């Protein structure tokens, strides 16, 4: 009996301004819980075998630079990404505003229909009484306006919350693939 291995590799790129916790999210997901001083990322890549909804997946995570001037390096990975994790820090209004002014336009210019998961980091450090905070209404408005697929608030150091981010990535990719297949089938049958 010949068995056919179905490739269940999902590639996602994590983007957002520098110092919002992107690299720590990746490290927490792969099980590296060490805390290091901040060092700007140009590009790192992680590959993790994970299980979701009874299936095994290889999750390929591209941790991209948060510096706006590294666009040429960063956007190379966009074409192969099946989902984006778009991060901002709950207590950093500038990082949230960059979502609309920089990150979504950059992503949508190259990847119009690729799923995007909006991730608010710094949940563990968030103080509801600070003036610089982003309100729930504001991120819900961004989700609605740009068709964001999911939203997660997390601490970059909390394994369960970080796992939720990547579960949303896999769920969004699965839904996107089913929708594309359905559209192709509908188009073929309409002929």
mmCIF file of C-alpha atoms in Angstrom, residues 5-188:
data_model
loop_
_atom_site.group_PDB
_atom_site.id
_atom_site.type_symbol
_atom_site.label_atom_id
_atom_site.label_comp_id
_atom_site.label_asym_id
_atom_site.label_seq_id
_atom_site.Cartn_x
_atom_site.Cartn_y
_atom_site.Cartn_z
ATOM 1 C CA UNK A 5 1.917 12.402 2.494
ATOM 2 C CA UNK A 6 -0.055 15.595 2.224
ATOM 3 C CA UNK A 7 2.139 18.644 2.720
ATOM 4 C CA UNK A 8 0.678 20.601 5.580
ATOM 5 C CA UNK A 9 3.248 23.321 5.802
ATOM 6 C CA UNK A 10 1.885 26.766 6.574
ATOM 7 C CA UNK A 11 4.070 29.839 6.167
ATOM 8 C CA UNK A 12 3.276 32.984 8.100
ATOM 9 C CA UNK A 13 5.119 36.268 8.484
ATOM 10 C CA UNK A 14 5.040 38.261 11.704
ATOM 11 C CA UNK A 15 5.159 42.041 11.205
ATOM 12 C CA UNK A 16 4.770 45.245 13.194
ATOM 13 C CA UNK A 17 6.909 48.045 14.551
ATOM 14 C CA UNK A 18 10.156 47.331 16.375
ATOM 15 C CA UNK A 19 10.023 46.452 20.066
ATOM 16 C CA UNK A 20 6.401 45.278 20.151
ATOM 17 C CA UNK A 21 7.269 41.655 21.027
ATOM 18 C CA UNK A 22 7.298 39.895 17.637
ATOM 19 C CA UNK A 23 10.509 37.930 18.221
ATOM 20 C CA UNK A 24 9.475 36.993 21.751
ATOM 21 C CA UNK A 25 6.165 35.620 20.445
ATOM 22 C CA UNK A 26 8.142 33.377 18.080
ATOM 23 C CA UNK A 27 10.536 32.284 20.819
ATOM 24 C CA UNK A 28 7.713 31.543 23.256
ATOM 25 C CA UNK A 29 5.906 29.468 20.625
ATOM 26 C CA UNK A 30 8.971 27.325 19.911
ATOM 27 C CA UNK A 31 9.576 26.868 23.641
ATOM 28 C CA UNK A 32 12.504 29.263 24.136
ATOM 29 C CA UNK A 33 11.472 31.168 27.235
ATOM 30 C CA UNK A 34 14.752 33.005 27.783
ATOM 31 C CA UNK A 35 14.487 36.760 28.172
ATOM 32 C CA UNK A 36 17.152 38.699 26.328
ATOM 33 C CA UNK A 37 17.914 42.358 25.792
ATOM 34 C CA UNK A 38 16.260 43.853 22.720
ATOM 35 C CA UNK A 39 18.141 43.376 19.496
ATOM 36 C CA UNK A 40 16.623 44.601 16.239
ATOM 37 C CA UNK A 41 15.675 41.766 13.886
ATOM 38 C CA UNK A 42 16.420 41.839 10.184
ATOM 39 C CA UNK A 43 14.900 38.411 9.470
ATOM 40 C CA UNK A 44 14.724 35.167 11.435
ATOM 41 C CA UNK A 45 12.945 31.991 10.492
ATOM 42 C CA UNK A 46 11.500 29.297 12.730
ATOM 43 C CA UNK A 47 9.976 25.953 11.812
ATOM 44 C CA UNK A 48 7.716 24.215 14.315
ATOM 45 C CA UNK A 49 5.804 20.946 14.113
ATOM 46 C CA UNK A 50 2.405 21.439 15.746
ATOM 47 C CA UNK A 51 -0.950 19.720 15.953
ATOM 48 C CA UNK A 52 -4.249 21.446 15.214
ATOM 49 C CA UNK A 53 -7.742 19.985 14.843
ATOM 50 C CA UNK A 54 -6.321 16.464 14.729
ATOM 51 C CA UNK A 55 -3.817 17.168 11.947
ATOM 52 C CA UNK A 56 -0.087 17.772 12.088
ATOM 53 C CA UNK A 57 1.306 20.925 10.519
ATOM 54 C CA UNK A 58 4.724 22.359 10.017
ATOM 55 C CA UNK A 59 4.409 26.020 10.854
ATOM 56 C CA UNK A 60 7.091 28.100 9.171
ATOM 57 C CA UNK A 61 7.310 31.480 10.879
ATOM 58 C CA UNK A 62 9.201 34.373 9.322
ATOM 59 C CA UNK A 63 10.082 36.981 11.943
ATOM 60 C CA UNK A 64 10.588 40.183 9.978
ATOM 61 C CA UNK A 65 12.169 43.520 10.733
ATOM 62 C CA UNK A 66 10.038 46.161 12.387
ATOM 63 C CA UNK A 67 12.192 48.946 11.003
ATOM 64 C CA UNK A 68 10.325 50.617 8.154
ATOM 65 C CA UNK A 69 13.474 51.101 6.070
ATOM 66 C CA UNK A 70 14.033 47.309 5.686
ATOM 67 C CA UNK A 71 11.056 47.016 3.325
ATOM 68 C CA UNK A 72 12.991 45.404 0.450
ATOM 69 C CA UNK A 73 14.247 42.591 2.679
ATOM 70 C CA UNK A 74 10.958 42.149 4.525
ATOM 71 C CA UNK A 75 8.616 42.014 1.531
ATOM 72 C CA UNK A 76 10.515 39.125 -0.092
ATOM 73 C CA UNK A 77 8.798 36.795 2.388
ATOM 74 C CA UNK A 78 5.348 38.267 1.779
ATOM 75 C CA UNK A 79 4.788 36.442 -1.503
ATOM 76 C CA UNK A 80 5.140 33.022 0.135
ATOM 77 C CA UNK A 81 3.139 33.867 3.259
ATOM 78 C CA UNK A 82 -0.242 32.248 3.729
ATOM 79 C CA UNK A 83 -1.020 34.470 6.725
ATOM 80 C CA UNK A 84 0.298 37.533 8.511
ATOM 81 C CA UNK A 85 0.550 38.146 12.230
ATOM 82 C CA UNK A 86 0.313 41.922 12.605
ATOM 83 C CA UNK A 87 1.517 43.079 16.035
ATOM 84 C CA UNK A 88 1.267 46.253 18.035
ATOM 85 C CA UNK A 89 1.718 46.979 21.737
ATOM 86 C CA UNK A 90 -1.449 47.750 23.722
ATOM 87 C CA UNK A 91 0.299 50.605 25.548
ATOM 88 C CA UNK A 92 2.006 52.098 22.479
ATOM 89 C CA UNK A 93 -0.367 54.192 20.391
ATOM 90 C CA UNK A 94 2.324 54.846 17.744
ATOM 91 C CA UNK A 95 2.694 51.104 17.069
ATOM 92 C CA UNK A 96 -1.099 50.852 16.698
ATOM 93 C CA UNK A 97 -1.281 53.835 14.340
ATOM 94 C CA UNK A 98 1.461 52.258 12.195
ATOM 95 C CA UNK A 99 -0.930 49.391 11.497
ATOM 96 C CA UNK A 100 -3.129 51.669 9.382
ATOM 97 C CA UNK A 101 -0.504 54.055 8.046
ATOM 98 C CA UNK A 102 2.238 51.549 7.214
ATOM 99 C CA UNK A 103 1.692 47.820 7.797
ATOM 100 C CA UNK A 104 -1.720 47.155 6.255
ATOM 101 C CA UNK A 105 -0.918 49.195 3.111
ATOM 102 C CA UNK A 106 2.413 47.354 2.743
ATOM 103 C CA UNK A 107 0.814 43.918 3.189
ATOM 104 C CA UNK A 108 -2.224 44.591 0.990
ATOM 105 C CA UNK A 109 -0.130 46.028 -1.827
ATOM 106 C CA UNK A 110 1.423 42.577 -2.351
ATOM 107 C CA UNK A 111 -1.078 40.208 -0.714
ATOM 108 C CA UNK A 112 -4.618 41.465 -1.143
ATOM 109 C CA UNK A 113 -6.483 38.453 0.247
ATOM 110 C CA UNK A 114 -3.988 36.809 2.593
ATOM 111 C CA UNK A 115 -5.409 36.337 6.113
ATOM 112 C CA UNK A 116 -4.220 38.795 8.774
ATOM 113 C CA UNK A 117 -4.309 38.125 12.508
ATOM 114 C CA UNK A 118 -4.122 41.302 14.597
ATOM 115 C CA UNK A 119 -2.162 40.743 17.819
ATOM 116 C CA UNK A 120 -2.043 43.208 20.695
ATOM 117 C CA UNK A 121 1.047 42.468 22.777
ATOM 118 C CA UNK A 122 1.973 43.641 26.239
ATOM 119 C CA UNK A 123 -1.219 42.381 27.862
ATOM 120 C CA UNK A 124 0.787 41.619 31.009
ATOM 121 C CA UNK A 125 2.142 45.191 31.164
ATOM 122 C CA UNK A 126 -1.043 46.968 30.100
ATOM 123 C CA UNK A 127 -2.524 49.579 32.451
ATOM 124 C CA UNK A 128 -6.121 50.502 31.591
ATOM 125 C CA UNK A 129 -5.679 53.952 33.108
ATOM 126 C CA UNK A 130 -2.884 55.152 30.811
ATOM 127 C CA UNK A 131 -3.753 57.768 28.180
ATOM 128 C CA UNK A 132 -1.551 56.185 25.500
ATOM 129 C CA UNK A 133 -3.530 52.919 25.477
ATOM 130 C CA UNK A 134 -5.503 51.619 22.525
ATOM 131 C CA UNK A 135 -9.182 51.001 23.288
ATOM 132 C CA UNK A 136 -11.069 47.853 22.357
ATOM 133 C CA UNK A 137 -13.322 49.945 20.099
ATOM 134 C CA UNK A 138 -10.298 51.185 18.143
ATOM 135 C CA UNK A 139 -8.907 47.765 17.309
ATOM 136 C CA UNK A 140 -12.390 46.421 16.533
ATOM 137 C CA UNK A 141 -12.825 49.341 14.128
ATOM 138 C CA UNK A 142 -9.528 48.486 12.389
ATOM 139 C CA UNK A 143 -10.568 44.827 12.145
ATOM 140 C CA UNK A 144 -13.858 45.761 10.520
ATOM 141 C CA UNK A 145 -12.386 48.401 8.207
ATOM 142 C CA UNK A 146 -9.620 46.149 6.824
ATOM 143 C CA UNK A 147 -11.229 42.710 7.024
ATOM 144 C CA UNK A 148 -8.854 41.374 9.673
ATOM 145 C CA UNK A 149 -9.455 37.654 10.234
ATOM 146 C CA UNK A 150 -8.838 37.407 13.989
ATOM 147 C CA UNK A 151 -7.730 39.395 17.018
ATOM 148 C CA UNK A 152 -5.736 38.204 20.028
ATOM 149 C CA UNK A 153 -4.461 40.071 23.076
ATOM 150 C CA UNK A 154 -1.461 38.369 24.619
ATOM 151 C CA UNK A 155 1.641 38.573 26.686
ATOM 152 C CA UNK A 156 4.579 37.607 24.482
ATOM 153 C CA UNK A 157 5.738 35.403 27.366
ATOM 154 C CA UNK A 158 2.480 33.508 27.978
ATOM 155 C CA UNK A 159 2.610 30.163 26.140
ATOM 156 C CA UNK A 160 -1.178 29.614 26.138
ATOM 157 C CA UNK A 161 -1.913 33.081 24.771
ATOM 158 C CA UNK A 162 0.832 32.767 22.149
ATOM 159 C CA UNK A 163 -0.509 29.344 21.138
ATOM 160 C CA UNK A 164 -3.887 31.018 20.540
ATOM 161 C CA UNK A 165 -2.205 33.353 18.031
ATOM 162 C CA UNK A 166 -0.888 30.435 15.984
ATOM 163 C CA UNK A 167 -4.153 28.490 16.257
ATOM 164 C CA UNK A 168 -5.848 31.526 14.708
ATOM 165 C CA UNK A 169 -3.197 31.530 11.961
ATOM 166 C CA UNK A 170 -3.895 27.891 11.119
ATOM 167 C CA UNK A 171 -7.672 28.327 11.303
ATOM 168 C CA UNK A 172 -7.539 31.392 9.038
ATOM 169 C CA UNK A 173 -5.353 29.604 6.484
ATOM 170 C CA UNK A 174 -7.622 26.542 6.469
ATOM 171 C CA UNK A 175 -10.711 28.757 5.957
ATOM 172 C CA UNK A 176 -8.951 30.733 3.221
ATOM 173 C CA UNK A 177 -7.959 27.568 1.338
ATOM 174 C CA UNK A 178 -11.494 26.154 1.580
ATOM 175 C CA UNK A 179 -12.949 29.423 0.299
ATOM 176 C CA UNK A 180 -10.514 29.481 -2.645
ATOM 177 C CA UNK A 181 -11.320 25.857 -3.529
ATOM 178 C CA UNK A 182 -15.030 26.624 -3.347
ATOM 179 C CA UNK A 183 -14.624 29.682 -5.588
ATOM 180 C CA UNK A 184 -12.594 27.701 -8.138
ATOM 181 C CA UNK A 185 -15.143 24.879 -8.148
ATOM 182 C CA UNK A 186 -18.010 27.357 -8.488
ATOM 183 C CA UNK A 187 -16.218 29.055 -11.395
ATOM 184 C CA UNK A 188 -15.567 25.723 -13.152
#
